[in-house]
Amino acid sequence: MNGMPNQSIRYLYPLLGPFIFFWIMFWLLPLGFGINLSLQDPSSGITNIAGEKVQYVGFENFTRTISDPKFHKALGNTMWYVVGSILFILPIAFFLSLALFELSRFLRGIIAFCLLIPGLALPGAMSKLFYLFFHGREGALNQYFVIPFGFDPINWMMDPDFIMPSLVMQAVWRWTGVVTLFFLCGLEGIPRWQFELAKLEGFTNFKKVRLIFLPGLRNLALFVSVFLIVDGVAAFSGAYTLLGGSGGMLDSGLLLVTYVYQVAFPGGSGRFDLPGAAAMSLLVAPLIGGVLFTILKTRTLLKKV
Amino acid sequence: MRRILSIVFIATFLLISLYPFAWMFFSSFKSNKEIYQPTMLLPEQFDGVAYKMLMEEQFIDFKGSLWQSIFVATSQSLLATLISALAGFTLAKYSFRGKSWLIGLAVIIILIPRQALVVPVFEWFNWLGLTGTSFSLILCGIASGLGVVFFAQSFKQLPNELMEVSKIEGISPIRIFLLIIPLFTPGLITYFLLHFALCWQEHLLALLLLDDSKLTLPLALAKLSDSSHRAPEAIGMAAATLSFLPILCLFALFFTKMRTALSQLSIN
């Protein structure tokens, strides 16, 4: 890093200290706790009640999780959910932002704000809304889009083939506006002279997109995909309210976090399998970390910080 | 021709984005029978009974939840903005031993969603004896990797000469930070808003960490849609509408500031 003053770390403690403190207290220590927990015997229940003696069982929880077919199902579903939503959101948001960029600054601000609105709403509230929209034959989606085109009405929430698509649609609806705003601001940040040059050189639209817009948005697109992956993996609220905490028909809407929650706090049976859930969390975390790390490695965002 | 196409494209998306909200708002006046016909937009009559029932706390303590949500989201976002700005400034403008290590840390925090670690976090707070209080929910979201990366990017615009001069003059890093921070208000506000939005929506951690007397809005809404309560659907819609208003106002108020900060951020 050129030209930056080299400061002895002693003077930087007041600046960095709070962040490091919170990071250790509420991230690193829980992680250690989780590792400890994942090695325990699940039958001992919630650990810290009255100093009950816990039994360590080694890696049994991990092997149990790896061979659990429901875990595979949840992993696969989450992958489809994430990949599906990114594949729809990024192109739509890109073209929307290009279309908005041609309008006047004031107008596009207003429209971008309106598009942002779905991203602000509580996913729980939205799921309730979608439940009514997707619900049965009378649902708006069936009435407006499916029946007029001569198809049979689709049972969006019950048919195992359509639960994931409805979840993905929900994600696309929520995030497209936010991503469009990011892209639009990115386009506004592109220096003027590049457009003037394009005008002088007589670029075609295609060339303009390829040489100016795409490079201008590359970093943002990367940031946005990371954000979407993280949000998609952590998706809980929408599916939880939509499917009432279950995985839906044949578990076809079972997402990872929902399953972790189900294992840890099974409704009714009262047998908490916290160690199993902790082991599952610990298996998932490096997996996500690995995926994202490779994405970031290919484009060196790390260098830019 | 292309212009018309792009206008149609924009208008379609505008409609898709806004129509459900219009439906949500109007549904808060409908009877159950009307709500179960989703293609119907306007209710037969506007009476606002649902809002009245909500305010009288017939099914859930709505006002309590609203304040709880506002309190948690505001205090968490304020603290997170402050702490991330401090750390981001240091990472952007000073070089010191162990810096790359710290950047790695910050990135890893973003990469692994807190929700994936929810069970260990729950156990840890249980051990600390903090579960059930709203402090647990506030504290666990403060160290945010997203914030550090965001501020590290924003503060990079600060000229290095300024830092050199301050070093020669012997001004301490914390004084410098206090001097330059007013210049970065748009960035601070933007991050505050982003964090606020994420915190406002937090469901899972709230579900685990809070006890029943301190429900935040997502929990209250989930409770309301629980079929065992037999609450009329209109109440759910009214609650959804009201829970949406605070954050909408907040974003509308600072939207221009946010645009400025975002377009500056992407130059690199």
XYZ file of C-alpha atoms in Angstrom:
573
model
C 0.000 0.000 0.000
C 1.833 3.070 -1.210
C 2.022 6.301 0.709
C 0.095 5.130 3.707
C 1.566 6.065 7.055
C 2.927 3.097 8.883
C 1.505 3.343 12.355
C 2.566 1.377 15.356
C -0.349 -0.866 16.293
C -0.405 0.654 19.792
C -2.065 3.845 18.538
C -4.622 1.947 16.501
C -6.107 -0.017 19.370
C -8.890 2.506 20.078
C -9.926 2.296 16.412
C -9.747 -1.452 15.921
C -10.367 -2.619 19.446
C -14.169 -2.491 19.498
C -14.485 -4.454 16.284
C -12.053 -7.137 17.414
C -13.721 -7.362 20.801
C -17.162 -7.964 19.293
C -15.764 -10.334 16.728
C -14.156 -12.511 19.385
C -17.075 -12.313 21.795
C -19.909 -13.004 19.391
C -18.322 -14.924 16.592
C -15.152 -16.721 17.548
C -16.261 -17.890 21.002
C -19.646 -19.199 19.775
C -17.738 -21.033 17.077
C -15.536 -22.687 19.693
C -18.630 -23.470 21.698
C -20.175 -25.048 18.622
C -17.162 -27.255 18.013
C -17.282 -28.404 21.617
C -21.010 -29.023 21.328
C -20.760 -30.965 18.098
C -18.561 -33.567 19.765
C -21.060 -34.353 22.521
C -23.586 -37.103 22.896
C -26.947 -35.795 21.641
C -28.941 -37.553 24.361
C -27.572 -35.298 27.091
C -29.880 -32.498 25.966
C -29.262 -28.795 26.489
C -25.850 -28.801 28.067
C -25.571 -26.243 30.793
C -28.494 -27.308 32.947
C -27.231 -27.931 36.476
C -23.781 -29.097 35.514
C -24.931 -32.345 34.013
C -21.991 -34.457 32.946
C -21.664 -34.520 29.184
C -20.467 -37.449 27.192
C -18.106 -36.905 24.308
C -18.658 -39.135 21.331
C -15.965 -37.909 18.943
C -17.005 -37.366 15.362
C -20.153 -39.486 15.506
C -22.445 -36.478 14.995
C -20.576 -35.531 11.847
C -20.772 -38.990 10.309
C -24.461 -39.153 11.241
C -25.089 -35.854 9.465
C -23.120 -36.753 6.367
C -25.106 -39.940 5.866
C -28.454 -38.218 6.494
C -30.475 -38.158 3.227
C -32.514 -35.183 4.418
C -29.323 -33.204 4.844
C -28.414 -33.972 1.218
C -31.860 -32.915 0.126
C -31.597 -29.631 2.034
C -28.131 -28.961 0.628
C -29.339 -29.591 -2.923
C -32.443 -27.452 -2.475
C -30.421 -24.567 -1.094
C -28.032 -24.813 -4.012
C -30.889 -24.660 -6.501
C -32.424 -21.787 -4.626
C -29.205 -19.754 -4.678
C -28.191 -20.552 -8.252
C -31.732 -20.069 -9.539
C -32.199 -16.700 -7.931
C -28.811 -15.370 -9.081
C -29.357 -16.531 -12.654
C -32.636 -14.627 -12.819
C -31.770 -11.578 -10.763
C -28.477 -10.491 -12.317
C -29.556 -10.325 -15.998
C -32.957 -8.789 -15.243
C -31.394 -6.173 -12.977
C -28.714 -5.426 -15.568
C -31.217 -4.738 -18.346
C -33.516 -2.832 -16.013
C -30.699 -0.561 -14.932
C -29.674 0.025 -18.567
C -33.264 0.934 -19.424
C -33.520 3.238 -16.410
C -30.208 4.884 -17.225
C -31.741 6.442 -20.341
C -34.353 8.315 -18.314
C -33.793 11.640 -16.567
C -32.022 11.507 -13.214
C -35.063 12.568 -11.226
C -37.431 10.096 -12.853
C -35.076 7.154 -12.587
C -34.558 7.933 -8.922
C -38.254 7.670 -8.251
C -38.611 4.455 -10.237
C -35.551 2.905 -8.606
C -37.032 3.698 -5.215
C -40.307 2.003 -6.128
C -38.409 -1.054 -7.331
C -36.487 -1.111 -4.061
C -39.655 -1.458 -1.993
C -39.990 -5.273 -2.119
C -36.497 -5.596 -0.634
C -37.508 -3.592 2.415
C -40.573 -5.582 3.350
C -40.436 -8.262 6.006
C -40.072 -11.644 4.308
C -42.493 -13.074 6.823
C -45.202 -10.592 5.886
C -44.494 -11.165 2.225
C -44.829 -14.901 2.577
C -48.277 -14.457 4.023
C -49.094 -12.366 1.005
C -47.626 -14.912 -1.370
C -49.512 -17.667 0.327
C -52.702 -15.945 -0.742
C -51.322 -15.212 -4.189
C -50.131 -18.733 -4.819
C -53.014 -20.298 -3.012
C -54.973 -22.890 -4.931
C -56.958 -22.279 -8.067
C -58.110 -18.846 -6.992
C -54.571 -17.518 -6.522
C -53.652 -14.459 -8.560
C -50.816 -16.215 -10.335
C -53.105 -18.934 -11.624
C -55.863 -16.508 -12.553
C -53.619 -14.030 -14.395
C -50.825 -16.101 -15.893
C -51.626 -19.795 -15.974
C -55.291 -20.164 -16.886
C -55.376 -17.446 -19.594
C -52.612 -19.290 -21.449
C -54.650 -22.477 -21.415
C -52.675 -24.442 -18.842
C -54.117 -26.326 -15.921
C -54.003 -24.322 -12.708
C -50.865 -25.084 -10.728
C -50.974 -25.877 -7.046
C -47.934 -23.750 -6.225
C -47.578 -24.593 -2.566
C -48.491 -28.280 -2.610
C -47.054 -29.686 -5.819
C -43.469 -30.797 -5.027
C -42.350 -29.667 -8.479
C -43.443 -26.106 -7.892
C -42.436 -25.344 -4.325
C -38.857 -24.453 -5.238
C -39.888 -22.316 -8.219
C -42.247 -20.364 -5.979
C -39.481 -19.826 -3.445
C -37.108 -18.695 -6.210
C -39.769 -16.394 -7.652
C -40.152 -14.871 -4.234
C -36.404 -14.248 -3.990
C -36.314 -12.737 -7.484
C -39.208 -10.464 -6.660
C -37.537 -9.287 -3.460
C -33.993 -8.636 -4.604
C -34.216 -7.556 -8.242
C -35.045 -3.964 -7.294
C -32.205 -3.686 -4.795
C -29.708 -5.065 -7.285
C -31.078 -2.708 -9.961
C -30.435 0.244 -7.657
C -26.867 -0.918 -7.085
C -26.286 -1.320 -10.814
C -27.882 2.026 -11.594
C -25.615 3.789 -9.115
C -22.715 1.903 -10.662
C -23.652 3.210 -14.111
C -23.908 6.728 -12.725
C -20.415 6.332 -11.328
C -18.906 5.621 -14.765
C -16.863 8.684 -15.803
C -18.438 10.942 -18.458
C -15.476 10.841 -20.841
C -16.071 7.167 -21.579
C -19.486 7.982 -23.061
C -18.096 10.903 -25.039
C -15.398 8.679 -26.421
C -18.019 6.108 -27.369
C -19.959 8.827 -29.190
C -16.871 10.017 -31.076
C -15.916 6.512 -32.057
C -19.495 5.744 -33.024
C -19.849 2.639 -30.898
C -22.775 0.370 -31.545
C -25.009 -0.397 -28.584
C -23.585 -3.861 -28.294
C -20.047 -2.517 -28.187
C -21.051 0.080 -25.626
C -22.448 -2.616 -23.347
C -19.394 -4.803 -23.780
C -16.715 -2.140 -23.423
C -18.233 0.352 -20.990
C -21.185 -1.005 -19.047
C -20.013 -4.533 -18.289
C -16.522 -3.555 -17.072
C -18.058 -0.707 -15.058
C -20.376 -3.080 -13.242
C -18.101 -6.076 -12.810
C -17.102 -5.356 -9.230
C -20.630 -4.498 -8.223
C -21.964 -7.668 -9.821
C -19.443 -9.637 -7.825
C -20.387 -7.890 -4.593
C -24.046 -8.479 -5.329
C -23.561 -12.186 -6.054
C -21.714 -12.607 -2.787
C -24.529 -10.827 -0.998
C -27.133 -13.001 -2.745
C -25.305 -16.224 -1.990
C -24.993 -15.302 1.663
C -28.620 -14.270 1.848
C -29.781 -17.345 -0.061
C -27.928 -19.742 2.184
C -29.282 -17.961 5.224
C -32.831 -17.885 3.838
C -35.187 -18.879 6.564
C -37.965 -16.445 7.212
C -39.710 -16.718 3.842
C -39.792 -20.497 3.699
C -40.578 -20.738 7.400
C -43.751 -18.712 7.145
C -44.709 -20.024 3.725
C -44.407 -23.679 4.674
C -45.099 -23.380 8.400
C -41.665 -24.541 9.532
C -41.848 -27.827 7.634
C -40.023 -28.744 4.459
C -43.208 -28.749 2.446
C -44.495 -31.710 0.455
C -41.800 -34.431 0.198
C -39.332 -31.935 1.715
C -39.017 -30.290 -1.670
C -38.872 -26.866 -0.037
C -36.489 -27.850 2.726
C -33.682 -25.302 3.014
C -30.506 -25.747 5.022
C -31.228 -23.300 7.802
C -34.762 -24.617 8.162
C -33.381 -28.118 8.547
C -30.792 -27.029 11.109
C -33.632 -25.460 13.039
C -35.787 -28.576 12.682
C -33.043 -30.816 13.992
C -32.214 -28.533 16.899
C -35.769 -27.812 17.994
C -38.118 -30.499 16.713
C -41.695 -29.487 17.345
C -43.553 -31.745 19.748
C -41.106 -34.527 20.404
C -39.095 -32.362 22.799
C -35.859 -34.219 22.087
C -33.455 -31.450 21.251
C -30.590 -32.610 19.096
C -28.370 -29.579 19.572
C -25.092 -31.435 18.982
C -26.396 -32.776 15.670
C -27.468 -29.311 14.585
C -24.133 -27.846 15.635
C -22.307 -30.484 13.615
C -24.481 -29.637 10.623
C -23.724 -25.917 10.977
C -20.032 -26.648 11.171
C -20.188 -28.810 8.067
C -22.047 -26.156 6.102
C -19.961 -23.153 7.127
C -16.650 -24.157 5.513
C -18.549 -25.311 2.441
C -20.054 -21.862 1.888
C -16.769 -20.268 2.846
C -14.999 -22.386 0.242
C -17.455 -21.605 -2.547
C -17.355 -17.876 -1.883
C -13.620 -17.832 -1.459
C -13.113 -19.348 -4.910
C -15.482 -16.786 -6.436
C -13.585 -13.964 -4.780
C -10.237 -15.434 -5.695
C -11.067 -15.443 -9.401
C -11.753 -11.717 -9.309
C -9.442 -10.154 -6.807
C -11.803 -8.252 -4.598
C -9.487 -8.984 -1.708
C -6.773 -6.872 -3.270
C -9.042 -3.874 -3.459
C -9.849 -3.612 0.231
C -39.061 1.204 -30.985
C -36.301 0.332 -28.539
C -37.458 3.156 -26.297
C -40.990 1.816 -26.201
C -39.712 -1.651 -25.408
C -37.623 -0.403 -22.534
C -40.509 1.638 -21.145
C -42.788 -1.416 -21.277
C -40.073 -3.430 -19.556
C -39.732 -0.884 -16.757
C -43.494 -0.505 -16.383
C -43.953 -4.276 -16.095
C -41.449 -4.498 -13.308
C -42.862 -1.476 -11.564
C -46.267 -3.154 -11.618
C -44.898 -6.471 -10.365
C -43.046 -4.711 -7.553
C -45.843 -2.487 -6.375
C -49.037 -4.446 -7.029
C -48.611 -6.854 -4.088
C -48.198 -3.868 -1.766
C -51.327 -2.218 -3.050
C -53.111 -5.521 -2.563
C -51.686 -5.841 0.944
C -52.845 -2.356 1.866
C -56.350 -2.751 0.497
C -56.681 -6.227 1.973
C -56.321 -4.816 5.449
C -59.865 -3.488 4.982
C -61.355 -6.671 3.588
C -63.303 -9.461 5.196
C -61.889 -12.980 5.111
C -64.243 -13.901 2.310
C -62.997 -11.068 0.143
C -59.353 -11.865 0.884
C -59.740 -15.443 -0.311
C -60.458 -14.092 -3.789
C -56.943 -12.879 -4.578
C -57.846 -11.348 -7.923
C -59.979 -8.771 -6.203
C -58.041 -5.592 -5.467
C -60.397 -3.113 -3.816
C -62.496 -3.958 -0.763
C -66.235 -3.302 -0.718
C -65.931 -0.817 2.084
C -63.174 0.926 3.969
C -63.689 0.716 7.679
C -60.316 0.150 9.359
C -61.650 -2.291 11.948
C -58.468 -4.342 11.567
C -56.282 -1.381 12.534
C -58.435 -0.717 15.534
C -58.251 -4.330 16.669
C -54.498 -4.274 16.182
C -54.091 -1.139 18.253
C -56.280 -2.578 20.977
C -53.880 -5.517 21.101
C -56.483 -8.179 20.597
C -54.234 -10.883 19.200
C -50.690 -9.685 19.641
C -48.969 -6.871 21.481
C -48.392 -5.005 18.247
C -47.226 -1.692 19.667
C -44.838 -3.497 21.981
C -43.379 -5.442 19.066
C -43.060 -2.326 16.968
C -41.093 -0.523 19.683
C -39.031 -3.615 20.331
C -38.126 -3.863 16.644
C -37.315 -0.175 16.367
C -35.199 -0.301 19.522
C -33.245 -3.388 18.484
C -32.685 -2.314 14.868
C -31.710 1.263 15.738
C -29.268 0.435 18.496
C -27.698 -2.444 16.596
C -27.289 -0.385 13.426
C -25.841 2.620 15.278
C -23.256 0.509 17.052
C -22.459 -1.516 13.947
C -22.010 1.641 11.842
C -19.682 3.215 14.407
C -17.564 0.120 14.945
C -17.341 -0.797 11.270
C -16.444 2.786 10.349
C -13.613 2.786 12.893
C -12.264 -0.530 11.669
C -12.795 0.312 7.983
C -10.946 3.628 8.369
C -7.991 1.929 9.989
C -7.834 -0.745 7.310
C -8.092 1.754 4.478
C -5.633 4.346 5.715
C -2.984 2.743 7.893
C -0.600 -0.058 7.297
C 0.459 -2.080 10.288
C 1.574 -5.542 11.187
C -1.114 -8.196 10.834
C -3.243 -6.106 8.507
C -3.769 -8.721 5.791
C -4.704 -11.156 8.519
C -7.373 -8.777 9.768
C -8.780 -8.193 6.276
C -9.060 -11.954 5.909
C -11.038 -12.051 9.133
C -13.413 -9.360 7.975
C -14.081 -11.173 4.734
C -14.652 -14.491 6.454
C -17.291 -12.903 8.657
C -19.300 -11.919 5.622
C -18.810 -15.252 3.987
C -20.308 -17.387 6.697
C -23.855 -16.327 7.435
C -24.624 -15.942 11.101
C -27.733 -18.017 10.559
C -25.632 -21.083 9.770
C -24.030 -20.777 13.195
C -27.264 -20.134 14.974
C -27.183 -23.115 17.299
C -23.688 -22.415 18.695
C -24.653 -18.754 19.088
C -27.757 -19.781 20.990
C -25.761 -22.085 23.263
C -23.150 -19.389 23.868
C -25.717 -16.803 24.895
C -27.364 -19.396 27.080
C -24.037 -19.934 28.799
C -23.581 -16.179 29.220
C -27.081 -16.016 30.647
C -28.216 -13.412 28.141
C -30.945 -15.314 26.289
C -34.355 -13.742 26.507
C -33.097 -10.163 26.696
C -33.058 -7.856 23.710
C -29.358 -7.180 24.379
C -28.481 -10.633 23.096
C -30.069 -9.846 19.756
C -28.392 -6.429 19.571
C -24.946 -7.669 20.515
C -24.708 -10.620 18.175
C -25.149 -8.545 15.017
C -22.653 -5.798 15.727
C -19.453 -7.218 14.285
C -20.334 -7.037 10.624
C -17.878 -7.943 7.893
C -20.037 -6.273 5.273
C -19.686 -2.987 7.153
C -15.916 -3.189 7.365
C -15.579 -3.850 3.649
C -18.047 -1.069 2.851
C -16.196 1.524 4.927
C -12.746 0.372 3.832
C -13.910 1.093 0.271
C -15.367 4.516 1.140
C -12.393 5.785 3.132
C -9.978 4.910 0.348
C -10.978 8.180 -1.336
C -9.242 10.108 1.424
C -5.892 11.441 0.110
C -2.822 9.859 1.645
C -1.151 13.286 1.916
C -3.645 14.185 4.620
C -2.576 11.148 6.594
C 1.116 12.028 6.140
C 0.577 15.573 7.355
C -1.352 14.354 10.364
C 1.466 11.986 11.236
C 4.067 14.780 11.036
C 1.875 17.052 13.111
C 1.509 14.271 15.651
C -2.270 14.079 15.634
C -3.491 10.780 16.999
C -5.445 8.450 14.691
C -8.599 8.826 16.735
C -8.501 12.654 16.408
C -8.060 12.359 12.653
C -11.018 10.028 12.482
C -13.177 12.528 14.361
C -12.028 15.330 12.051
C -12.788 13.593 8.774
C -15.956 11.714 9.730
C -18.368 14.578 8.915
C -17.201 14.360 5.289
C -18.507 10.822 5.092
C -22.059 11.327 6.321
C -23.657 9.901 3.141
C -21.638 6.713 3.544
C -22.477 6.465 7.234
C -26.173 6.943 6.551
C -26.131 4.401 3.728
C -24.558 1.720 5.821
C -26.863 2.514 8.702
C -29.839 2.014 6.388
C -28.541 -1.257 4.935
C -27.855 -2.659 8.370
C -31.203 -1.410 9.622
C -33.017 -3.190 6.789
C -31.213 -6.469 7.446
C -31.770 -6.230 11.185
C -35.430 -5.313 10.737
C -35.926 -8.587 8.858
C -33.997 -10.834 11.244
C -36.205 -13.764 12.092
C -34.258 -16.850 13.111
C -31.917 -15.297 15.677
C -34.827 -13.384 17.162
C -36.840 -16.596 17.324
C -34.125 -18.291 19.338
C -32.816 -15.477 21.479
C -35.901 -13.582 22.577
C -38.519 -14.780 25.004
C -42.241 -14.472 24.413
C -42.735 -11.108 26.079
C -40.318 -9.336 23.730
C -41.314 -10.397 20.234
C -39.940 -8.387 17.332
C -42.144 -7.732 14.332
C -41.207 -10.779 12.204
C -42.013 -13.008 15.168
C -45.251 -11.191 15.920
C -46.340 -11.517 12.296
C -45.498 -15.214 12.233
C -47.482 -15.656 15.436
C -50.397 -13.824 13.910
C -50.488 -16.011 10.823
C -50.383 -19.093 13.020
C -53.748 -20.694 12.362
C -54.421 -21.486 16.020
C -55.138 -17.814 16.711
C -57.994 -17.589 14.253
C -57.207 -13.941 13.681
C -58.998 -12.494 10.655
C -56.651 -12.235 7.672
C -57.223 -8.502 7.513
C -55.367 -8.104 10.804
C -52.318 -9.819 9.379
C -52.444 -7.490 6.393
C -52.868 -4.440 8.624
C -49.918 -5.535 10.746
C -47.816 -6.099 7.623
C -48.721 -2.643 6.304
C -47.888 -0.927 9.578
C -44.648 -2.838 10.096
C -43.562 -1.745 6.649
C -44.143 1.988 7.156
C -41.216 2.889 9.484
C -38.555 1.442 7.230
C -40.187 2.895 4.118
C -40.118 6.398 5.632
C -36.514 5.977 6.723
C -35.389 4.975 3.232
C -37.466 7.659 1.515
C -35.899 10.296 3.756
C -32.311 9.351 2.996
C -32.643 7.918 -0.487
C -30.718 10.713 -2.265
C -27.854 10.450 0.226
C -27.781 6.727 -0.367
C -27.549 7.117 -4.131
C -24.644 9.534 -3.789
C -22.752 7.177 -1.540
C -23.422 4.137 -3.717
C -22.280 5.759 -6.936
C -19.097 7.001 -5.270
C -18.468 3.540 -3.927
C -18.407 1.887 -7.309
C -15.630 4.037 -8.755
C -12.532 1.947 -8.461
